[in-house]
Coordinates of C-alpha atoms in Angstrom, one line a residue:
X758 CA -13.4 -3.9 -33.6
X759 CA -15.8 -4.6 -30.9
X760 CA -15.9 -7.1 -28.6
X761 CA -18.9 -9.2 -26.9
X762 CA -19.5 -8.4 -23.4
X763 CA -19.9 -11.7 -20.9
X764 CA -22.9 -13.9 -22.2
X765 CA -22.6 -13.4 -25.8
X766 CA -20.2 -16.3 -26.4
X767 CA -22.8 -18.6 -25.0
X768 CA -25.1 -17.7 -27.5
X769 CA -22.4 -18.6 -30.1
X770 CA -21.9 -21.7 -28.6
X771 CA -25.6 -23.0 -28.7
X772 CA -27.2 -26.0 -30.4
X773 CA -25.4 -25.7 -33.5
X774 CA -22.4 -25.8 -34.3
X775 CA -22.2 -24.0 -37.9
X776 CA -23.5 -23.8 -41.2
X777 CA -22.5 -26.1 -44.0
X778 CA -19.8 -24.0 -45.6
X779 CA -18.9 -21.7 -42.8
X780 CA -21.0 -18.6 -41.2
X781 CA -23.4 -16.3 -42.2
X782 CA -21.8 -13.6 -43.7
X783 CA -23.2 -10.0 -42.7
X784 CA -22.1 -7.4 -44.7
X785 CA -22.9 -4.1 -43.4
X786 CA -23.3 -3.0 -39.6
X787 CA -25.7 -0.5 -39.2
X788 CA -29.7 -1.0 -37.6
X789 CA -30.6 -4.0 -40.2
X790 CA -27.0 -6.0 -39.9
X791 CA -27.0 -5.3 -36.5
X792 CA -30.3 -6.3 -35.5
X793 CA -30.1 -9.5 -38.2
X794 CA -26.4 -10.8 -36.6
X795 CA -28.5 -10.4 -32.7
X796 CA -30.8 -12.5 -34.0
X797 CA -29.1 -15.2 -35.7
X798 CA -26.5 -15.5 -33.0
X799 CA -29.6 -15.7 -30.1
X800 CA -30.4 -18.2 -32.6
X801 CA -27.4 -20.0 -32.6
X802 CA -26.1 -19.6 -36.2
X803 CA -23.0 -18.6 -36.7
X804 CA -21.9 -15.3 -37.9
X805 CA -19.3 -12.6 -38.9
X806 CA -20.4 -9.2 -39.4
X807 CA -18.1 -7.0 -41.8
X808 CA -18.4 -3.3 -41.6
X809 CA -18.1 0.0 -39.4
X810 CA -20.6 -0.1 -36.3
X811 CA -23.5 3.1 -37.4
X812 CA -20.6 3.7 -40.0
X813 CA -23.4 5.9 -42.3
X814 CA -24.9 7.4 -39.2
X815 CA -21.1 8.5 -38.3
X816 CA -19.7 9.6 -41.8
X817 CA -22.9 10.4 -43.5
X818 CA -24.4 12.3 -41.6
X819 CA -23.4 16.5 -40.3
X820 CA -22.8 17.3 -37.3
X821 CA -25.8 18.6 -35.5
X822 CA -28.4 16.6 -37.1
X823 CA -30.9 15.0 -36.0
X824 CA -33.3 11.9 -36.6
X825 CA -36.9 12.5 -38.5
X826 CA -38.3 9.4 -36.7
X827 CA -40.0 9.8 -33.2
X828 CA -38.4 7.6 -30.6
X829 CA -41.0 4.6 -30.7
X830 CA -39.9 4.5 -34.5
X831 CA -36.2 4.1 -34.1
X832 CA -35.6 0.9 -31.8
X833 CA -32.9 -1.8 -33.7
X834 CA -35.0 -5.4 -32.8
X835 CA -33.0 -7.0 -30.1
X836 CA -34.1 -11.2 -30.1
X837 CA -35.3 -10.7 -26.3
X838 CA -36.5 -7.9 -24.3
X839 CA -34.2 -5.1 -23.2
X840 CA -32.4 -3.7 -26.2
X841 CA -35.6 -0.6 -27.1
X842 CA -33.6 2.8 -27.4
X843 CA -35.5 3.7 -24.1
X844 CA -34.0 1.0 -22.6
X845 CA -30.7 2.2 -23.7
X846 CA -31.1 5.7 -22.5
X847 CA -32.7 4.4 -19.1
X848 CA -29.1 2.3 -18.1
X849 CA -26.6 4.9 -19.9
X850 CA -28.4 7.9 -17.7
X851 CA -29.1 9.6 -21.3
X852 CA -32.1 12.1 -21.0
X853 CA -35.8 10.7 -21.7
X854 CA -36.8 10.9 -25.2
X855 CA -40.4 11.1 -26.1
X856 CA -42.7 11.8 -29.4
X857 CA -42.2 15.5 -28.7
X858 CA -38.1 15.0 -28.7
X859 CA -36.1 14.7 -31.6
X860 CA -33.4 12.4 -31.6
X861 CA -29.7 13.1 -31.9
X862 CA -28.0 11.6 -34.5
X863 CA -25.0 11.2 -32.2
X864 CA -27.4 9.5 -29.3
X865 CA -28.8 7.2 -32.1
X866 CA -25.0 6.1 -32.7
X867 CA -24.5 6.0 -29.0
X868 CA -27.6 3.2 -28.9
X869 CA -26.2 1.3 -31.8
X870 CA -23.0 1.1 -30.2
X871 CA -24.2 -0.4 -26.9
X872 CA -26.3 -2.6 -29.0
X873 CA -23.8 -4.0 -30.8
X874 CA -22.1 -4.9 -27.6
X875 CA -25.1 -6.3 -25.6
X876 CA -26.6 -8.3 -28.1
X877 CA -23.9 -9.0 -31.4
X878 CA -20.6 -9.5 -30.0
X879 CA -17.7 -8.9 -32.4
X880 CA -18.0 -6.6 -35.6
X881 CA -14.8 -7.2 -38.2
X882 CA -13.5 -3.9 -39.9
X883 CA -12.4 -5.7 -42.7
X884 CA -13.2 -4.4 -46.1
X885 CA -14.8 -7.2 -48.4
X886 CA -13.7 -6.8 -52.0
X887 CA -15.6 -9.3 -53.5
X888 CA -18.9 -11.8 -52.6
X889 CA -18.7 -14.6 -55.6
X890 CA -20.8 -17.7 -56.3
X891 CA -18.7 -20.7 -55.5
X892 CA -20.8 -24.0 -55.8
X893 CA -23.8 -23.9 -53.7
X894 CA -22.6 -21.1 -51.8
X895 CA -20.4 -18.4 -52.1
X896 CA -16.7 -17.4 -51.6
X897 CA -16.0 -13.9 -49.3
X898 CA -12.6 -12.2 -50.2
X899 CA -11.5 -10.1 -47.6
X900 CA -9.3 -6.8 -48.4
X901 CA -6.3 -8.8 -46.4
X902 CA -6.6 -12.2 -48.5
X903 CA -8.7 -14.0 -46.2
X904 CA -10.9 -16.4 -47.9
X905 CA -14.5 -17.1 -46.4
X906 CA -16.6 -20.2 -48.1
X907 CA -20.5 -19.6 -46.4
X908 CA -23.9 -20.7 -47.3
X909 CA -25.4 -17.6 -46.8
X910 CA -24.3 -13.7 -47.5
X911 CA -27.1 -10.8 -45.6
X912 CA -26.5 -7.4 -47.5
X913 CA -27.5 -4.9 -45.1
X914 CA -24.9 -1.9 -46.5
X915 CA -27.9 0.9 -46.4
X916 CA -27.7 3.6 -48.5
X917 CA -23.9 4.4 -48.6
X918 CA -23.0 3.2 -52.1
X919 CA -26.3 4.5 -54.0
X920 CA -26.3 8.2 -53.4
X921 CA -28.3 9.7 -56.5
X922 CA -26.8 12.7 -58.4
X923 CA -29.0 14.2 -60.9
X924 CA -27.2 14.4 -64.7
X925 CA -27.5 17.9 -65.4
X926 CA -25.4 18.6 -62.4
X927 CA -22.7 15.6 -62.8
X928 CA -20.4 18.6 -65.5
X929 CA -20.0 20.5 -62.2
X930 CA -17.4 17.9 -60.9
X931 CA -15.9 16.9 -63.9
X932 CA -13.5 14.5 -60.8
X933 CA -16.4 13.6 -59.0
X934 CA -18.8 15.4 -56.3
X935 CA -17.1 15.8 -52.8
X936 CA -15.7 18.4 -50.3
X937 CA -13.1 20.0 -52.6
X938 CA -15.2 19.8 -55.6
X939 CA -18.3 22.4 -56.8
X940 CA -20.9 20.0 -56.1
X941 CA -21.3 17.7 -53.4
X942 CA -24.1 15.4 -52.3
X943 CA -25.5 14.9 -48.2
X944 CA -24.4 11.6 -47.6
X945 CA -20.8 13.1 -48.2
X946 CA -20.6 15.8 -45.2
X947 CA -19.7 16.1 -41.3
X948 CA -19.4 19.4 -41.1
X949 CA -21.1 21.7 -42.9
X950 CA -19.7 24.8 -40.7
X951 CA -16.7 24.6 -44.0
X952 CA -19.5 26.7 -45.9
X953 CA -19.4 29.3 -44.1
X954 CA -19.4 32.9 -45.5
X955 CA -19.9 30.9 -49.2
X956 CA -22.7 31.0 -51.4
X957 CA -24.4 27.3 -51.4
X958 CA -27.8 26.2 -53.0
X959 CA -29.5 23.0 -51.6
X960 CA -31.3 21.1 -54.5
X961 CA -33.8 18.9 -53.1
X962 CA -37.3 19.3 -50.6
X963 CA -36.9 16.7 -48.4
X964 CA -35.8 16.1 -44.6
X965 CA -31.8 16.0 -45.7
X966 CA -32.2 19.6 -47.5
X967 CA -34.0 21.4 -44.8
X968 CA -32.1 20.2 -42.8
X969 CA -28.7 21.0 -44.1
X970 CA -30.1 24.5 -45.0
X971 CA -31.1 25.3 -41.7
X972 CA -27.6 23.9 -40.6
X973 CA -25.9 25.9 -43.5
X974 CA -27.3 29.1 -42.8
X975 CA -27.0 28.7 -39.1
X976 CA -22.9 28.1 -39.5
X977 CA -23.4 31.5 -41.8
X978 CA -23.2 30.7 -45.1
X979 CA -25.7 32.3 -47.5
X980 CA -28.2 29.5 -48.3
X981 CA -31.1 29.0 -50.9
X982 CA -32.9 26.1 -51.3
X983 CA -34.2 24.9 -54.7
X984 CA -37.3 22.4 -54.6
X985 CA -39.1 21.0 -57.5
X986 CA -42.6 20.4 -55.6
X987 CA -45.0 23.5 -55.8
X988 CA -44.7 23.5 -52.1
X989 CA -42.4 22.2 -48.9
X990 CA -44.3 19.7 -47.1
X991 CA -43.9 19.3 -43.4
X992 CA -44.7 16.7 -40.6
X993 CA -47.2 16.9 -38.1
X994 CA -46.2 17.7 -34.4
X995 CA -47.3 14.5 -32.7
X996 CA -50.2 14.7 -30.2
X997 CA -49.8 12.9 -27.6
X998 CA -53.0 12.1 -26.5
X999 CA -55.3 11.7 -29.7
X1000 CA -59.3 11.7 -29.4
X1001 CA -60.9 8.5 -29.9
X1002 CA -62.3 9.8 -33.3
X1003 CA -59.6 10.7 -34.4
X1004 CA -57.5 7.7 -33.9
X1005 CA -59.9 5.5 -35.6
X1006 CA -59.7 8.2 -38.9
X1007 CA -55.7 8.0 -38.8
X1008 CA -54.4 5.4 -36.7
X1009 CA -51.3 6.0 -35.9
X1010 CA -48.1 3.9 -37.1
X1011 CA -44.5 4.3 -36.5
X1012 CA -44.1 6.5 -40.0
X1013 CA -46.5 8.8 -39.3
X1014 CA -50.8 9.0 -38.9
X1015 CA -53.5 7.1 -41.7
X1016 CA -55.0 4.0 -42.7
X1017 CA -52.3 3.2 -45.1
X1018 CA -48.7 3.9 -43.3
X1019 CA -50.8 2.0 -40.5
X1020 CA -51.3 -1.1 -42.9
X1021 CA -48.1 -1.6 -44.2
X1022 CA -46.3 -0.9 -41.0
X1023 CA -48.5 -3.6 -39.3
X1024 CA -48.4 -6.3 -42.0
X1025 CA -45.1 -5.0 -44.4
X1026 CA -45.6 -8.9 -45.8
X1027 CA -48.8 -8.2 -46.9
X1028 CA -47.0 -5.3 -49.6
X1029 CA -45.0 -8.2 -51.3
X1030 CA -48.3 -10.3 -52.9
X1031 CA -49.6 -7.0 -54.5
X1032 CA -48.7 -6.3 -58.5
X1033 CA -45.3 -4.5 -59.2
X1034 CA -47.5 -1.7 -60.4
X1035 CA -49.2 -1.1 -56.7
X1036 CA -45.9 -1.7 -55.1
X1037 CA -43.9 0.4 -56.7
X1038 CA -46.8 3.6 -56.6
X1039 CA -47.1 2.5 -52.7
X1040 CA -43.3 3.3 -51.9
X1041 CA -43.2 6.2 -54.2
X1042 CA -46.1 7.7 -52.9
X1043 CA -47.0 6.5 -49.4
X1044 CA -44.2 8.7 -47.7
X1045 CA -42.5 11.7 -50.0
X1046 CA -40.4 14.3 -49.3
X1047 CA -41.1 16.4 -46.2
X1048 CA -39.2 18.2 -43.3
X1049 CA -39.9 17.0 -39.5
X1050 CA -42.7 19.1 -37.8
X1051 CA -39.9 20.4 -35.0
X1052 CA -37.4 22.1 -38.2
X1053 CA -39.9 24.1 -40.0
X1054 CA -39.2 27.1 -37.5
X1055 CA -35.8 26.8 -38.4
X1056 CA -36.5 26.9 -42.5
X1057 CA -39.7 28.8 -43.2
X1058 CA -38.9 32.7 -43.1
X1059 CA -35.6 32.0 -42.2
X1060 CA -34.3 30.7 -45.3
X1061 CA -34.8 31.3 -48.5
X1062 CA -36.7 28.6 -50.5
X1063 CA -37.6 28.4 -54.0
X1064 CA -40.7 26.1 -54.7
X1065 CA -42.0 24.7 -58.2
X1066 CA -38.2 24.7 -59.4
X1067 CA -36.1 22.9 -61.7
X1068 CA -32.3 23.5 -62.8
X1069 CA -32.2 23.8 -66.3
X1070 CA -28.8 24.1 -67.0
X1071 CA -25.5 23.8 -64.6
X1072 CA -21.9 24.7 -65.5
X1073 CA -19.1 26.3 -64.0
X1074 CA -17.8 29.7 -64.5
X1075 CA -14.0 30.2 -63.2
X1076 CA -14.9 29.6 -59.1
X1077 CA -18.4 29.9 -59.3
X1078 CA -21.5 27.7 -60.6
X1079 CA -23.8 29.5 -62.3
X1080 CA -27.3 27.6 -62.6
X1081 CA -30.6 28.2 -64.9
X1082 CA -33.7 27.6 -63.3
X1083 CA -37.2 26.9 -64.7
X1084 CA -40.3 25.7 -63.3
X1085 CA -44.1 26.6 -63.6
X1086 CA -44.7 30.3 -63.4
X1087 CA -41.2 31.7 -62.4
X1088 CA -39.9 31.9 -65.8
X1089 CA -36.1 31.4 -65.9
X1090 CA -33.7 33.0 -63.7
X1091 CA -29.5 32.8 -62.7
X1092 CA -28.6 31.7 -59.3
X1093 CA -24.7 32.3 -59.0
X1094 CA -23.2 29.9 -56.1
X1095 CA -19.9 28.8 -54.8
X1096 CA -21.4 25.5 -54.1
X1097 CA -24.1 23.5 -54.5
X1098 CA -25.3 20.8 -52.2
X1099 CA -27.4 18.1 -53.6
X1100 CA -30.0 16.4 -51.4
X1101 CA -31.6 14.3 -53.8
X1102 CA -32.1 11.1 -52.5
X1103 CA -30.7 7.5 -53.4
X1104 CA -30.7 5.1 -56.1
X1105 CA -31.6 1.5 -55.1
X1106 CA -29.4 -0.3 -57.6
X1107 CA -28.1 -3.9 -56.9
X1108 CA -25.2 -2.2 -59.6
X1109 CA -23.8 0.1 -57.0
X1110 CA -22.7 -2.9 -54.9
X1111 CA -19.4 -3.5 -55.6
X1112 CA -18.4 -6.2 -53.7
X1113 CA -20.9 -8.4 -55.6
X1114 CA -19.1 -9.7 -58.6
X1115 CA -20.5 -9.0 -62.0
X1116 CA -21.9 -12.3 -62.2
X1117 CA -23.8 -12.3 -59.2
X1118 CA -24.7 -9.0 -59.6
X1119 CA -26.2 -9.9 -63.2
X1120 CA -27.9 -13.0 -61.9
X1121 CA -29.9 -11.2 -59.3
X1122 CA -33.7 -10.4 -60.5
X1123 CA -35.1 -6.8 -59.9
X1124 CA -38.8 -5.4 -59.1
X1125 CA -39.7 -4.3 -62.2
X1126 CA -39.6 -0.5 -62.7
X1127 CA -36.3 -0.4 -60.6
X1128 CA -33.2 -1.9 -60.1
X1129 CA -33.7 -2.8 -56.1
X1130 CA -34.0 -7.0 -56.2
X1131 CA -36.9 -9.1 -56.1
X1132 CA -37.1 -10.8 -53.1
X1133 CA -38.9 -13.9 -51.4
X1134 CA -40.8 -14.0 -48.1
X1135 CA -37.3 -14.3 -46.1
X1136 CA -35.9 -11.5 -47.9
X1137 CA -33.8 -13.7 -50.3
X1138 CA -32.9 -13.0 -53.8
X1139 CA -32.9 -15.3 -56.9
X1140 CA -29.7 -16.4 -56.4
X1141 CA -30.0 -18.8 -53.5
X1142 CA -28.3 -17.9 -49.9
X1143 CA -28.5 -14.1 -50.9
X1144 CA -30.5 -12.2 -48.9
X1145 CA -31.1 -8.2 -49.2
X1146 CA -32.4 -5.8 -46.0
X1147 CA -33.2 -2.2 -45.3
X1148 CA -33.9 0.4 -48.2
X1149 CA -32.8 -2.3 -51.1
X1150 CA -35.6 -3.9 -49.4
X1151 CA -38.6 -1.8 -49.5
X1152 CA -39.8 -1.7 -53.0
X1153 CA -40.5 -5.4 -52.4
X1154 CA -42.3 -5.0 -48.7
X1155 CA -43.1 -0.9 -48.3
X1156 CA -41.9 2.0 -47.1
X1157 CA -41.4 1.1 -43.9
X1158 CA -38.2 -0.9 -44.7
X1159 CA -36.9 2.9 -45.8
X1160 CA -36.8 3.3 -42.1
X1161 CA -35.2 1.4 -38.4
X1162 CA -38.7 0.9 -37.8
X1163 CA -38.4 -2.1 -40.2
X1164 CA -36.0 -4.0 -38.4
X1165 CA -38.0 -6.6 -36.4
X1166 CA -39.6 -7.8 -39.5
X1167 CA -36.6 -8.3 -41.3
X1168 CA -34.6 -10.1 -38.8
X1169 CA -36.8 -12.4 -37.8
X1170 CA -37.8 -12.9 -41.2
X1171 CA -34.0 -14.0 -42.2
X1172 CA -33.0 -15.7 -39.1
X1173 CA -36.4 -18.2 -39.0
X1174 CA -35.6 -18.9 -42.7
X1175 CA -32.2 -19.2 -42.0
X1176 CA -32.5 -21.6 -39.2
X1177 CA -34.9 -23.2 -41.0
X1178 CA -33.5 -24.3 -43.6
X1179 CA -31.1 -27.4 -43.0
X1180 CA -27.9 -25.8 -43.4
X1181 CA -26.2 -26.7 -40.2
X1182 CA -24.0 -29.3 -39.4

């Protein structure tokens, strides 16, 4: 649990004094509920915020990793000035970060952390089992028995339930992917030094494979990685001072250079108006898999990578996994592994929430082509007092929702809606 340092309380305690039926309810307490529950209680709504502080960031993420944003892409939105990850690293004495520094995944926990403290007071640990409509509003179960009636429930669980495992590799884990088991997906490791001296292929070509490869092969463990695009993409190294022409033909945004990432970042409101169609090709498209500029040294030539490839067929044989892969021009060939690593992404289903009853779950309308959840200007749902944020989030307002950089607009979205509307007493 953590505690509010001296001021916070205040905040609490400010012009109102609740919300008809009880708090906001915050489930999740990573860089969206973190930066919404600052913002409401700034606000003076009250709030309870359920979850592990950076708990994804923490669990779900190995040990030596680092972030793929660049520092001006990775603040949480504090509801006054102070709370940038600069700021953080300028009182804590943690080294200068700039576009040319990759970020630590243990210094972006760090921030969080003092975050939380400085601006959102008291995070509960306790395990919500159930979010159900009660009335007007809704009734929170707690793990313990506690019973909370609120107005208004703020999913902000990021990406922990809805980790994506392609079918044809689901018979390699007849119990389920993990440590122990044959197959195994990112979001599941620490540590990936267990590998070593094993035989491990890393499906995927994005930022979480390269990475892990370069990790795996680095702890020494015989790595190949297995990519369905014709070729690994990789991101610019950032220049830090840009000619004038060449700023006006990509302006630069906090996902990266162009006209488009520039658009979306600066307006994300202006995504939601646009047909399903457009929306839907805009977050698939806009950003896709690629490897940060400062870890291609550490992939390309160092480890070996398979382009234009598919896995045709997965099964086990004894201890080892023996895989079939296709794809254009290669013909088929064997891979024999000891494990095999999946980085392939999430699945933004309003299904994999399990804390929403079945009910709720069922009555909440999804984008079309997907099953992330429609949402309203103030990031509600169709079932009023609902309200989703972060990557659940971005097939209704862009791509920059995938990332922290989306913070700002959500919270203050939410909280001006939520104070807003007359729920207070």
């Amino acid at each position: 649990m953590t505690h509010s340092i001296s001021g916070q309380r205040r905040a609490e305690n400010g012009p109102y004094s609740g919300l008809r039926g009880g708090p906001v309810v915050v489930v999740g307490a990573g860089p969206y509920g973190l930066s919404v529950a600052a913002h409401l209680r700034a606000a003076g709504v009250p709030v309870r915020v359920f979850g592990e502080v950076m708990g994804s960031w923490r669990h779900a993420m190995a040990t030596g990793m680092f972030l793929k944003s660049t520092p001006a892409a990775t603040d949480l939105s504090a509801p006054v000035p102070g709370g940038r990850l600069a700021d953080f690293c300028r009182e804590t004495g943690e080294p200068e970060l700039t576009e040319l520094t990759p970020i630590p995944c243990e210094t972006f926990v760090r921030y969080g952390m003092w975050f939380t403290q400085r601006y959102v007071g008291t995070v509960e640990s306790a395990r919500i089992t159930a979010v159900e409509q009660d009335g007007a509003g809704f009734c929170v179960r707690l793990e313990g028995g506690e019973e909370i009636e609120t107005a208004a429930v703020v999913v902000a669980t990021g990406l922990a339930t809805l980790a994506h495992l392609p079918d044809i590799l689901l018979s390699l884990a007849p119990g389920g992917p993990g440590l122990k088991a044959a197959l195994s997906h990112t979001s599941q490791h620490t540590d990936l030094s267990r590998y070593a001296g094993r035989r491990v292929a890393v499906v995927g070509g994005g930022q979480s494979a390269l990475e892990s490869a370069a990790l795996l092969h680095e702890a020494g463990a015989d790595v190949e990685v297995l990519v369905r695009a014709s070729q690994v993409r990789w991101g610019e190294r950032p220049q830090l001072r840009r000619p004038w022409t060449r700023r006006l033909a990509q302006p630069a945004s906090p996902l990266g250079t162009g006209w488009i990432l520039a658009a979306v970042c600066r307006a994300p409101g202006t995504v939601r108006p646009l047909p399903a169609t457009a929306r839907m090709q805009l977050f698939r498209r806009a950003l896709g898999p690629s490897g940060g500029w400062w870890l291609r040294e550490r992939v390309e030539g160092v480890v070996p990578v398979r382009t234009a490839c598919r896995v045709e067929q997965a099964r086990l044989a004894g201890d080892e996994v023996q895989l079939r892969l296709g794809g254009r021009g290669n013909g088929l060939a064997e891979l024999v592994v000891d494990h095999v690593l999946a980085a392939t992404g999430y699945r933004l289903d309003v299904d994999a929430l399990p804390f929403l009853t079945p009910p709720v779950r069922q009555a909440v309308a999804r984008v079309p082509g997907v099953q992330a959840p429609r949402l309203s200007g103030a990031f509600e749902s169709s079932v009023p007092g609902l309200y989703f944020t972060g990557s659940l989030a971005a097939p209704t307002f862009g791509p920059m929702l995938r990332f922290v950089a989306g913070t700002e607009f959500a919270a203050r979205r939410i909280t001006e809606r939520l104070v807003r509307q007359d729920l207070r007493r």
